[in-house]
Structures are given as C-alpha cells and as structure tokens.
mmCIF file of C-alpha atoms in Angstrom:
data_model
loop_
_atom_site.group_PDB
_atom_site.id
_atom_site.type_symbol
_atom_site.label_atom_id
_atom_site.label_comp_id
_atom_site.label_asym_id
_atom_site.label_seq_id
_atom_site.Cartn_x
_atom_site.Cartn_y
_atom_site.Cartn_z
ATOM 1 C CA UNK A 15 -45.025 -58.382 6.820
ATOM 2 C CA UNK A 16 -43.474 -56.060 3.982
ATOM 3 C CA UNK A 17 -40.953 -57.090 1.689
ATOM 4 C CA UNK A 18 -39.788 -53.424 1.448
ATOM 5 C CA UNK A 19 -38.451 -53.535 5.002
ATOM 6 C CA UNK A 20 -34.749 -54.080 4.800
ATOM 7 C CA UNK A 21 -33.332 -56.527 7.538
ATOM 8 C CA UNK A 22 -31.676 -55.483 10.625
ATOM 9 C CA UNK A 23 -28.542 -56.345 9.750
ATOM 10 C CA UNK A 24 -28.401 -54.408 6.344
ATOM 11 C CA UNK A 25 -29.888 -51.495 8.192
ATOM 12 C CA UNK A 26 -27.403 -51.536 10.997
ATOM 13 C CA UNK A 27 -24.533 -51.628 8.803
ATOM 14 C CA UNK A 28 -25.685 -48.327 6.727
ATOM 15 C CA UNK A 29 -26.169 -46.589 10.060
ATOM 16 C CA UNK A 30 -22.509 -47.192 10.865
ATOM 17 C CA UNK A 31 -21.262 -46.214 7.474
ATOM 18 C CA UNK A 32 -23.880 -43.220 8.157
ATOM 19 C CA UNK A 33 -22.417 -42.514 11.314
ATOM 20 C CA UNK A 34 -18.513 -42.916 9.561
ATOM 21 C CA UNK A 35 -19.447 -40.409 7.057
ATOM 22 C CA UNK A 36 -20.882 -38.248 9.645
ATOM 23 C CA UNK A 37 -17.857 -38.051 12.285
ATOM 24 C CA UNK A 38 -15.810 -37.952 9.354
ATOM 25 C CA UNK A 39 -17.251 -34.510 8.268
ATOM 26 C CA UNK A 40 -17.424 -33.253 11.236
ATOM 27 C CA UNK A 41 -14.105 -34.224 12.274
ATOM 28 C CA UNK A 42 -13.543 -31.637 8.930
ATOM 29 C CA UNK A 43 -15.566 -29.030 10.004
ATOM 30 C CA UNK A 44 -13.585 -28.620 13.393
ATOM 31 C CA UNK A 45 -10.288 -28.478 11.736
ATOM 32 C CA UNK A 46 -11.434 -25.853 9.757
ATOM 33 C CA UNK A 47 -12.955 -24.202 12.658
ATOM 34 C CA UNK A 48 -9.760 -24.404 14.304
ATOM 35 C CA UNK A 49 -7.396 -23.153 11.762
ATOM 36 C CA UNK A 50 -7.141 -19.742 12.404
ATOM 37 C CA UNK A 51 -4.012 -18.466 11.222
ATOM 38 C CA UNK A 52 -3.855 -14.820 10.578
ATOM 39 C CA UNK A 53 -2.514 -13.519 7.518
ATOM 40 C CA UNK A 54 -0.267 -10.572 7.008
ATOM 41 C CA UNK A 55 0.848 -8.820 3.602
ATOM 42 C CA UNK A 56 2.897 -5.775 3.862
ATOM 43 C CA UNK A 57 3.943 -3.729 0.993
ATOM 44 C CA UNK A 58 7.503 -2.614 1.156
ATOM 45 C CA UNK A 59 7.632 0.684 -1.439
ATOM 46 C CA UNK A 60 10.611 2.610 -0.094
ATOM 47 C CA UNK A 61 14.395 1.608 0.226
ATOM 48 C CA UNK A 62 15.606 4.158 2.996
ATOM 49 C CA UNK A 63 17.153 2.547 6.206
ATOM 50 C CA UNK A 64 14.667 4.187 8.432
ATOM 51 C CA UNK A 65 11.083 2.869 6.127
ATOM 52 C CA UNK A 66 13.561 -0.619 5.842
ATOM 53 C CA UNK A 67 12.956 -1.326 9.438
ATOM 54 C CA UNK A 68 9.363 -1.520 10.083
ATOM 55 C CA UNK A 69 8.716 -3.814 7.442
ATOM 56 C CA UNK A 70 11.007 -6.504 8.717
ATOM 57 C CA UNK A 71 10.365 -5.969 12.143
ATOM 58 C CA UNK A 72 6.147 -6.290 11.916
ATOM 59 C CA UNK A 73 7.286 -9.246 9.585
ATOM 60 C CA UNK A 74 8.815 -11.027 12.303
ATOM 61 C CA UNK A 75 7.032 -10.065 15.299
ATOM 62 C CA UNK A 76 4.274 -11.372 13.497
ATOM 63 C CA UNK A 77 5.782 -14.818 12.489
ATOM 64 C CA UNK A 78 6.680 -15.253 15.969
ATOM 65 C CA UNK A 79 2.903 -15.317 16.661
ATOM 66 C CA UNK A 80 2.708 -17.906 14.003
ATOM 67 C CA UNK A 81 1.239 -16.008 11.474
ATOM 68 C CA UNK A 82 1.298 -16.161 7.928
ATOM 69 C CA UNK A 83 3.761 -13.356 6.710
ATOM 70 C CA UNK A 84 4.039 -12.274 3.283
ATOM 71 C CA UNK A 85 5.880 -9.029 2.356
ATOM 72 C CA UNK A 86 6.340 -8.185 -0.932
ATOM 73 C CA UNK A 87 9.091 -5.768 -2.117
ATOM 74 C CA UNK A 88 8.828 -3.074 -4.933
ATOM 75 C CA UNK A 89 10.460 -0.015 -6.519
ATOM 76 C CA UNK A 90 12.996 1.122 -3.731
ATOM 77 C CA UNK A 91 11.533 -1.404 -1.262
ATOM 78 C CA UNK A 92 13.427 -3.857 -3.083
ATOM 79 C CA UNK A 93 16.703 -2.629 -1.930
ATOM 80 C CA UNK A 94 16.003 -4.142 1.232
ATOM 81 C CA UNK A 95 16.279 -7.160 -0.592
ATOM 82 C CA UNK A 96 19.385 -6.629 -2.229
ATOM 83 C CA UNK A 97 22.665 -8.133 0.082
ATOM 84 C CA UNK A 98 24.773 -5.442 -1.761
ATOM 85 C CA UNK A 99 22.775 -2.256 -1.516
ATOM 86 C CA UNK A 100 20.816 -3.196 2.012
ATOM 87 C CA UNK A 101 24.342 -2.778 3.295
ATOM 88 C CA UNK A 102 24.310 0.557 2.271
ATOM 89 C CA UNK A 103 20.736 2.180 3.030
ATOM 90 C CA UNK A 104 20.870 5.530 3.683
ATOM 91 C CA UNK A 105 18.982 8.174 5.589
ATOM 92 C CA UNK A 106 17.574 11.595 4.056
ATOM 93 C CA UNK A 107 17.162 14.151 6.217
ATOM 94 C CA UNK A 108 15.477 16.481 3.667
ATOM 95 C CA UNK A 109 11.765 16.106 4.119
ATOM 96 C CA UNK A 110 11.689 14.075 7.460
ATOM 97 C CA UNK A 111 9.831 16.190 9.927
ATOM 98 C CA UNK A 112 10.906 13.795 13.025
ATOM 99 C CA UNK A 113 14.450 14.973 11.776
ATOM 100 C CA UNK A 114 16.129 17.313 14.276
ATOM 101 C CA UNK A 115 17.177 19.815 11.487
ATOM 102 C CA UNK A 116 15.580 22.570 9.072
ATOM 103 C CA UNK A 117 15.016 21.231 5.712
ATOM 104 C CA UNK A 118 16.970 24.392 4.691
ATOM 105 C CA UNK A 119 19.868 22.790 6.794
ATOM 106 C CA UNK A 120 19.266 19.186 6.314
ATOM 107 C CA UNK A 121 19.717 19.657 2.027
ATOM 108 C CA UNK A 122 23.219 20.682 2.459
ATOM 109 C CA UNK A 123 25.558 18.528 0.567
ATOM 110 C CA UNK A 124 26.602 15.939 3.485
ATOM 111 C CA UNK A 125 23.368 16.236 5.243
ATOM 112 C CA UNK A 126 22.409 12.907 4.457
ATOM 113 C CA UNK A 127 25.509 11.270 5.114
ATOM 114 C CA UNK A 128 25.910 12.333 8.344
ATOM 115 C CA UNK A 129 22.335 11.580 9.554
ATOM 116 C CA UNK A 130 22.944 7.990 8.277
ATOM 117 C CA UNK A 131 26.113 7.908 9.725
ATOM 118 C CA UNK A 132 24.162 9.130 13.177
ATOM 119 C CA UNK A 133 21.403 6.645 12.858
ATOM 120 C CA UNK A 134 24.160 3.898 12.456
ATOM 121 C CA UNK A 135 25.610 4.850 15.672
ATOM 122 C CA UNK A 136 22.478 4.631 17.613
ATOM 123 C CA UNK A 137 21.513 1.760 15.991
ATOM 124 C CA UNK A 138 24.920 -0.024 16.945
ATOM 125 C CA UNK A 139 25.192 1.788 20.376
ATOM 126 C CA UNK A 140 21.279 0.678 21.001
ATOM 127 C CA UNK A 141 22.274 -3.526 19.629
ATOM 128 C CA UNK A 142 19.628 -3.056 17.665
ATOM 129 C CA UNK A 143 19.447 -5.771 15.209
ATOM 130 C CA UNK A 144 20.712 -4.549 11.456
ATOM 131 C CA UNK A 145 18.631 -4.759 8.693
ATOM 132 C CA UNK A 146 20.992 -8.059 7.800
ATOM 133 C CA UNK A 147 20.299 -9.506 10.836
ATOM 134 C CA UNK A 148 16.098 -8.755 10.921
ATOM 135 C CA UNK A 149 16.151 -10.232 7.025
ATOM 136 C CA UNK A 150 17.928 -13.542 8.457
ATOM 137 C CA UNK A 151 15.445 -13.438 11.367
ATOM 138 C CA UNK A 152 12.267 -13.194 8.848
ATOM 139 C CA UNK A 153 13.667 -15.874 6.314
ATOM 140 C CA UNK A 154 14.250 -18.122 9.083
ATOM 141 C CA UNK A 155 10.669 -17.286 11.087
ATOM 142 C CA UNK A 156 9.068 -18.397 8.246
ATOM 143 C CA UNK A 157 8.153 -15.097 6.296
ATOM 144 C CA UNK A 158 7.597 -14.971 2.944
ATOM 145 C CA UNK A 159 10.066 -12.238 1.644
ATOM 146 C CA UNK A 160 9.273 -11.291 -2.543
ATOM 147 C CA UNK A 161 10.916 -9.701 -4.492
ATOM 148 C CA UNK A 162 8.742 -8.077 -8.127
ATOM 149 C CA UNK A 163 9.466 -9.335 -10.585
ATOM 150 C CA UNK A 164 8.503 -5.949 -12.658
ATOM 151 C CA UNK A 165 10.552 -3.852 -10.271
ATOM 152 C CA UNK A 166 13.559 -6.666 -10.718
ATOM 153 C CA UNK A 167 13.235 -6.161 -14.815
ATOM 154 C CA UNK A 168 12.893 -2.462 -14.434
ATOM 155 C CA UNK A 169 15.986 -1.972 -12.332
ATOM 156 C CA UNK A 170 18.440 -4.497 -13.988
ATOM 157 C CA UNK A 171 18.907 -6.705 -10.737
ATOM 158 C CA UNK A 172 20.168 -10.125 -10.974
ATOM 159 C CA UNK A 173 17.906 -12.831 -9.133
ATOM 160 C CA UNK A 174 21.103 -14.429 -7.956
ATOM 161 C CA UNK A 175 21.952 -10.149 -6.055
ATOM 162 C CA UNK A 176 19.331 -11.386 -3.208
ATOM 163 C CA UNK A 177 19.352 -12.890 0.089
ATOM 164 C CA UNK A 178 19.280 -16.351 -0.162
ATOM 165 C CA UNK A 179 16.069 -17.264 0.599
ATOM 166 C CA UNK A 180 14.024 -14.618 -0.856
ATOM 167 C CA UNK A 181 10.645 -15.594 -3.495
ATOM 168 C CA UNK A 182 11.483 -14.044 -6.462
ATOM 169 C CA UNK A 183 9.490 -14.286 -9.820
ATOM 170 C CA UNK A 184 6.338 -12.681 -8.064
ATOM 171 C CA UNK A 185 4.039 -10.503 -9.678
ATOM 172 C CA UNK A 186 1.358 -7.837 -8.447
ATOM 173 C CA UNK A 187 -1.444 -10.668 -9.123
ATOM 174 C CA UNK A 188 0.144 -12.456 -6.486
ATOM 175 C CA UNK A 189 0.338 -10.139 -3.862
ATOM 176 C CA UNK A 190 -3.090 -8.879 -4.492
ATOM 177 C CA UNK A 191 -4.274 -12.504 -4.024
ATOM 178 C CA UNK A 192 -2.545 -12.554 -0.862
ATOM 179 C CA UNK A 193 -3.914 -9.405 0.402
ATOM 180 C CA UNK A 194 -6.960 -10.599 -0.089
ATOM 181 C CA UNK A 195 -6.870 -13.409 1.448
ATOM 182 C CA UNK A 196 -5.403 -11.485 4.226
ATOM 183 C CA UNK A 197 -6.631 -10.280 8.273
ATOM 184 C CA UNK A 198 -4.154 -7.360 8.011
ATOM 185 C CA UNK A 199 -2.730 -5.621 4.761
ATOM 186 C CA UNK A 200 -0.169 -2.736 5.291
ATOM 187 C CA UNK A 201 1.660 -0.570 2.999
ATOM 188 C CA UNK A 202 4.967 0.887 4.132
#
C-alpha cells in the first residue's frame, strides 16, 4: 500500500470544501448572469420648455422599468435644473419647423411669448404633468439628475438654486464613464 494515498477522511473533507468553493462561485456567476439592469444616460444641452420635456419624461419612463437613469445637464440644459428659471422656460417659435407660423412671422417681437403662453395652455388644458412635477417624479423614481459642474462655474449658479435632490459637482469624465457603461446613450 502507498503512503502517498491520503485517507478517506482527509479526502472527503477537501471534496466538500471543493464542492463549497464550487457552489459558491457559481452561486456568483448566476447573480451576475441575472443582473441585467439597463443603463440610460441622456444628455440634456438645451433649456427651452419644449427640448425640457423629453429628457425628463424618457428619464422616468425608464426608471419605472427599473433602469438605471442618469441624465446629465449642460449649457442651457441646466435650466431645467434650476427651481427659479425651470419656472420660466420659454418657447421660440423662430426656427421650429413643427411651429404653425412663418419664421418671418414667428420673429416678431411677442412671437415667443405668445407661443409659450399657447403651449402653457395646452399643457394645462391637456394635465400634462409640468416640468416641476416630471423633475419631482425623476428624483423620486430614482434618476440620477446632474448638474456640470463647468456649465454651473460658467453661468454663476449657486449649487444651493437647484432642486433638491439634484447631483451636482459632476464633470464630463463622469458622464462619459456612464455612457459608456451604458445600453442606451441619447443626446437631447
């Protein structure tokens, strides 16, 4: 008989550890498997009520799936952002060629006012949620709302001028990061 043959009982209990290690990893494995969580980054550029809606409302549509929501705010897009100023979003009607008006017409003085004071209506006459509401609606769904940081310098906002509840203190290197990372990217 060989002395390099190790007894049963040695032999059975490194095929259970074996077999610990083993279940363990694959046990792992499956919960990787299994985490499939799409991402979403959107890129909010412009600060106009009609680009401010489709933003938010992708945003939260897509947290109600239980997806991972990022949107990240910059230049005019961080208006949206801004409790003061997302109050008062307007609409141009120069240059919109959904807009029921000649651009000749629609650069009047006024022009503008009176579309946004239109689109309010039939917003408000629709119950269509307000860009308030949608915000409250993302922050509380779970989406990440940023504001940049380069775009907060640049335009001589206050951190404290946000919703509560909005990431602020982001840079481009993190958005690009979570773009990345990301099943759909979107720029609005």
């Amino acid at each position: 008989m060989s002395t390099d043959t190790p007894a049963p009982a040695d032999n059975s209990a490194e095929l259970q550890a074996q077999l610990e290690a083993l279940e363990e990893r694959l046990t792992d494995l499956e919960a990787a498997e299994g985490d499939d969580q799409k991402q979403m980054t959107i890129i909010a550029t412009k600060g106009s009520l009609d680009m401010a809606y489709p933003p938010l409302i992708l945003a939260s549509t897509a947290a109600a799936f239980g997806w991972d929501v990022v949107v990240f705010h910059t230049f005019w897009g961080l208006d949206i952002l801004h409790e003061e100023k997302s109050k008062k979003l307007k609409l141009s009607a120069v240059g919109n060629p959904s807009m029921p008006m000649p651009n000749a017409l629609a650069a009047l003085p006024g022009m503008d006012a009176m579309a946004t004071k239109m689109m309010a209506k039939k917003i408000d006459d629709n119950g269509t949620a307000t860009i308030e509401e949608l915000i409250e609606l993302s922050l509380e769904s779970g989406v990440d709302l940023q504001a940049c940081q380069m775009t907060i310098e640049l335009m001589g906002y206050d951190e404290a001028e946000f919703y509560d509840g909005v990431t602020t203190g982001v840079g481009a290197a993190t958005a690009l990061q979570h773009m990345a990372d990301a099943d759909v990217q979107l720029l609005v």
